[in-house]
GROMACS .gro file of C-alpha atoms in nm:
model
  212
    1UNK     CA    1   3.591  -0.593   0.632
    2UNK     CA    2   3.626  -0.931   0.828
    3UNK     CA    3   3.342  -1.178   0.769
    4UNK     CA    4   3.182  -1.287   1.121
    5UNK     CA    5   2.929  -1.501   1.270
    6UNK     CA    6   2.813  -1.387   1.629
    7UNK     CA    7   2.577  -1.529   1.877
    8UNK     CA    8   2.403  -1.309   2.147
    9UNK     CA    9   2.204  -1.401   2.440
   10UNK     CA   10   1.906  -1.221   2.345
   11UNK     CA   11   1.801  -1.071   2.001
   12UNK     CA   12   1.527  -0.876   1.829
   13UNK     CA   13   1.649  -1.024   1.489
   14UNK     CA   14   1.425  -1.279   1.321
   15UNK     CA   15   1.619  -1.575   1.207
   16UNK     CA   16   1.543  -1.728   0.861
   17UNK     CA   17   1.254  -1.962   0.940
   18UNK     CA   18   0.931  -2.106   0.719
   19UNK     CA   19   1.048  -1.953   0.419
   20UNK     CA   20   1.090  -1.585   0.554
   21UNK     CA   21   1.433  -1.434   0.528
   22UNK     CA   22   1.641  -1.339   0.817
   23UNK     CA   23   1.663  -0.979   0.941
   24UNK     CA   24   1.959  -0.742   0.858
   25UNK     CA   25   2.072  -0.453   1.089
   26UNK     CA   26   2.380  -0.368   1.281
   27UNK     CA   27   2.540  -0.495   1.617
   28UNK     CA   28   2.756  -0.226   1.779
   29UNK     CA   29   2.971  -0.230   2.100
   30UNK     CA   30   3.256  -0.045   2.258
   31UNK     CA   31   3.456   0.080   1.976
   32UNK     CA   32   3.320  -0.169   1.701
   33UNK     CA   33   3.059  -0.219   1.465
   34UNK     CA   34   2.910  -0.493   1.266
   35UNK     CA   35   2.673  -0.475   0.959
   36UNK     CA   36   2.455  -0.789   0.983
   37UNK     CA   37   2.337  -0.922   0.659
   38UNK     CA   38   2.161  -1.241   0.769
   39UNK     CA   39   2.034  -1.423   1.083
   40UNK     CA   40   2.001  -1.811   1.083
   41UNK     CA   41   1.807  -2.003   1.357
   42UNK     CA   42   2.027  -2.302   1.473
   43UNK     CA   43   1.847  -2.517   1.716
   44UNK     CA   44   1.644  -2.415   2.021
   45UNK     CA   45   1.696  -2.056   2.086
   46UNK     CA   46   2.025  -2.000   1.915
   47UNK     CA   47   2.046  -1.714   1.661
   48UNK     CA   48   2.364  -1.689   1.432
   49UNK     CA   49   2.412  -1.342   1.307
   50UNK     CA   50   2.629  -1.329   0.994
   51UNK     CA   51   2.781  -0.988   0.880
   52UNK     CA   52   3.096  -0.805   0.834
   53UNK     CA   53   3.315  -0.589   1.094
   54UNK     CA   54   3.300  -0.236   0.978
   55UNK     CA   55   3.461  -0.067   1.251
   56UNK     CA   56   3.700  -0.161   1.539
   57UNK     CA   57   3.766  -0.506   1.684
   58UNK     CA   58   3.478  -0.742   1.829
   59UNK     CA   59   3.526  -0.843   2.187
   60UNK     CA   60   3.353  -1.155   2.291
   61UNK     CA   61   3.148  -1.118   2.622
   62UNK     CA   62   3.084  -0.757   2.587
   63UNK     CA   63   2.741  -0.566   2.595
   64UNK     CA   64   2.610  -0.475   2.253
   65UNK     CA   65   2.345  -0.277   2.072
   66UNK     CA   66   2.120  -0.448   1.833
   67UNK     CA   67   1.918  -0.255   1.568
   68UNK     CA   68   1.707  -0.409   1.293
   69UNK     CA   69   1.692  -0.269   0.949
   70UNK     CA   70   1.335  -0.132   1.000
   71UNK     CA   71   1.261  -0.070   0.616
   72UNK     CA   72   1.379  -0.435   0.556
   73UNK     CA   73   1.161  -0.579   0.832
   74UNK     CA   74   0.849  -0.373   0.724
   75UNK     CA   75   0.881  -0.507   0.340
   76UNK     CA   76   0.930  -0.865   0.480
   77UNK     CA   77   0.625  -0.813   0.701
   78UNK     CA   78   0.409  -0.693   0.397
   79UNK     CA   79   0.515  -1.008   0.198
   80UNK     CA   80   0.465  -1.257   0.470
   81UNK     CA   81   0.108  -1.142   0.538
   82UNK     CA   82   0.056  -1.143   0.165
   83UNK     CA   83   0.125  -1.518   0.142
   84UNK     CA   84  -0.139  -1.580   0.404
   85UNK     CA   85  -0.416  -1.375   0.199
   86UNK     CA   86  -0.302  -1.550  -0.112
   87UNK     CA   87  -0.327  -1.906   0.062
   88UNK     CA   88  -0.664  -1.824   0.172
   89UNK     CA   89  -0.763  -1.689  -0.154
   90UNK     CA   90  -0.659  -1.980  -0.349
   91UNK     CA   91  -0.862  -2.215  -0.109
   92UNK     CA   92  -1.162  -1.996  -0.187
   93UNK     CA   93  -1.118  -1.991  -0.566
   94UNK     CA   94  -0.960  -2.342  -0.629
   95UNK     CA   95  -1.086  -2.549  -0.332
   96UNK     CA   96  -0.989  -2.662   0.011
   97UNK     CA   97  -0.726  -2.926  -0.106
   98UNK     CA   98  -0.490  -2.639  -0.170
   99UNK     CA   99  -0.208  -2.682   0.076
  100UNK     CA  100   0.117  -2.490   0.120
  101UNK     CA  101   0.431  -2.695  -0.012
  102UNK     CA  102   0.689  -2.410   0.029
  103UNK     CA  103   0.747  -2.048   0.033
  104UNK     CA  104   0.991  -1.753   0.008
  105UNK     CA  105   0.940  -1.436   0.173
  106UNK     CA  106   1.180  -1.174   0.072
  107UNK     CA  107   1.176  -0.790   0.099
  108UNK     CA  108   1.124  -0.737  -0.275
  109UNK     CA  109   0.892  -1.034  -0.362
  110UNK     CA  110   0.718  -1.362  -0.234
  111UNK     CA  111   0.693  -1.707  -0.368
  112UNK     CA  112   0.418  -1.978  -0.275
  113UNK     CA  113   0.415  -2.333  -0.369
  114UNK     CA  114   0.093  -2.527  -0.318
  115UNK     CA  115  -0.098  -2.847  -0.406
  116UNK     CA  116  -0.325  -2.828  -0.723
  117UNK     CA  117  -0.319  -3.070  -1.001
  118UNK     CA  118  -0.348  -2.865  -1.324
  119UNK     CA  119  -0.256  -2.494  -1.453
  120UNK     CA  120  -0.456  -2.216  -1.314
  121UNK     CA  121  -0.633  -2.009  -1.558
  122UNK     CA  122  -0.586  -1.632  -1.628
  123UNK     CA  123  -0.953  -1.589  -1.501
  124UNK     CA  124  -0.873  -1.799  -1.153
  125UNK     CA  125  -0.563  -1.574  -1.109
  126UNK     CA  126  -0.752  -1.250  -1.144
  127UNK     CA  127  -1.014  -1.371  -0.884
  128UNK     CA  128  -0.739  -1.465  -0.655
  129UNK     CA  129  -0.574  -1.127  -0.675
  130UNK     CA  130  -0.882  -0.931  -0.650
  131UNK     CA  131  -1.009  -1.122  -0.347
  132UNK     CA  132  -0.664  -1.062  -0.195
  133UNK     CA  133  -0.660  -0.679  -0.260
  134UNK     CA  134  -1.009  -0.651  -0.131
  135UNK     CA  135  -0.907  -0.791   0.211
  136UNK     CA  136  -0.620  -0.548   0.205
  137UNK     CA  137  -0.843  -0.236   0.126
  138UNK     CA  138  -1.040  -0.349   0.422
  139UNK     CA  139  -0.747  -0.233   0.652
  140UNK     CA  140  -0.857  -0.525   0.877
  141UNK     CA  141  -0.668  -0.564   1.211
  142UNK     CA  142  -0.414  -0.834   1.220
  143UNK     CA  143  -0.393  -1.019   1.550
  144UNK     CA  144  -0.159  -1.273   1.736
  145UNK     CA  145  -0.247  -1.515   2.015
  146UNK     CA  146  -0.063  -1.785   2.212
  147UNK     CA  147  -0.294  -2.061   2.260
  148UNK     CA  148  -0.289  -2.439   2.317
  149UNK     CA  149  -0.259  -2.617   2.010
  150UNK     CA  150  -0.599  -2.801   2.030
  151UNK     CA  151  -0.792  -2.483   2.133
  152UNK     CA  152  -0.634  -2.298   1.840
  153UNK     CA  153  -0.746  -2.588   1.596
  154UNK     CA  154  -1.086  -2.594   1.744
  155UNK     CA  155  -1.110  -2.219   1.668
  156UNK     CA  156  -1.061  -2.295   1.302
  157UNK     CA  157  -0.685  -2.219   1.264
  158UNK     CA  158  -0.538  -2.402   1.005
  159UNK     CA  159  -0.272  -2.664   1.103
  160UNK     CA  160  -0.031  -2.812   0.831
  161UNK     CA  161  -0.042  -3.179   0.785
  162UNK     CA  162   0.296  -3.343   0.897
  163UNK     CA  163   0.419  -3.020   1.086
  164UNK     CA  164   0.522  -3.076   1.438
  165UNK     CA  165   0.362  -2.824   1.688
  166UNK     CA  166   0.450  -2.749   2.066
  167UNK     CA  167   0.174  -2.746   2.317
  168UNK     CA  168   0.135  -2.380   2.267
  169UNK     CA  169   0.124  -2.225   1.920
  170UNK     CA  170   0.109  -1.851   1.772
  171UNK     CA  171  -0.217  -1.814   1.602
  172UNK     CA  172  -0.229  -1.525   1.335
  173UNK     CA  173  -0.572  -1.386   1.251
  174UNK     CA  174  -0.622  -1.132   0.946
  175UNK     CA  175  -0.971  -0.993   1.000
  176UNK     CA  176  -1.233  -1.259   0.953
  177UNK     CA  177  -1.061  -1.396   0.629
  178UNK     CA  178  -0.753  -1.588   0.737
  179UNK     CA  179  -0.661  -1.779   1.055
  180UNK     CA  180  -0.306  -1.971   1.056
  181UNK     CA  181  -0.057  -2.101   1.275
  182UNK     CA  182   0.252  -1.898   1.209
  183UNK     CA  183   0.578  -1.787   1.375
  184UNK     CA  184   0.681  -1.524   1.146
  185UNK     CA  185   0.653  -1.141   1.150
  186UNK     CA  186   0.342  -0.957   1.000
  187UNK     CA  187   0.181  -0.636   0.942
  188UNK     CA  188  -0.051  -0.467   1.196
  189UNK     CA  189  -0.322  -0.408   0.960
  190UNK     CA  190  -0.411  -0.575   0.622
  191UNK     CA  191  -0.379  -0.226   0.463
  192UNK     CA  192  -0.001  -0.211   0.544
  193UNK     CA  193   0.060  -0.454   0.282
  194UNK     CA  194  -0.026  -0.216   0.004
  195UNK     CA  195  -0.089  -0.356  -0.346
  196UNK     CA  196  -0.074  -0.723  -0.426
  197UNK     CA  197   0.008  -0.840  -0.769
  198UNK     CA  198   0.028  -1.193  -0.921
  199UNK     CA  199   0.329  -1.154  -1.170
  200UNK     CA  200   0.372  -1.554  -1.267
  201UNK     CA  201   0.228  -1.882  -1.235
  202UNK     CA  202   0.386  -2.216  -1.301
  203UNK     CA  203   0.442  -2.588  -1.211
  204UNK     CA  204   0.741  -2.688  -1.035
  205UNK     CA  205   0.657  -3.066  -0.978
  206UNK     CA  206   0.371  -3.303  -1.023
  207UNK     CA  207   0.064  -3.167  -0.850
  208UNK     CA  208   0.268  -2.864  -0.739
  209UNK     CA  209   0.209  -2.495  -0.865
  210UNK     CA  210   0.394  -2.188  -0.782
  211UNK     CA  211   0.280  -1.826  -0.778
  212UNK     CA  212   0.509  -1.535  -0.748
   0.00000   0.00000   0.00000
């Protein structure tokens, strides 16, 4: 039951970033097993796996097998992809002034904060929800490409104001509906998201609204 933080040379685990929670799963080696509950990204290429020793004694420097909790990862993928559809639908319904101001991607829910000067009407929320579900029902392909940042923006990828990007960026495209720069995990097709449902809308600061 010892709490432990472990760094491995290479990992398939996603470290918490961009609002998406880190992966969970297991790390096992010769005569030991760790239940990983969270992964944090610390600096360039350093991923700290946080968890509990379930069996044996951990030995530093030994080979390990890393297994991601697939059920949790699948739910995280669905909710992260849904935030992209929500963002684009909001821009269609409310206007292109809508810009992300923060998000949470968990396995059971998503939260998206964005710039908008007033409360959103029930009719507008219904339109946003319907639009997102229409794209889901199309079961459109979700693709990623690594590109030069200038080429990506020239092709219409949405870059966030004030965000620092490297020379090459990951471009996420969801059918013909949404194209954004993103390093998170996503579904293979929009239909994998399932049903999208808005359960709450509120204000969190001046000019900032929140949808859950």
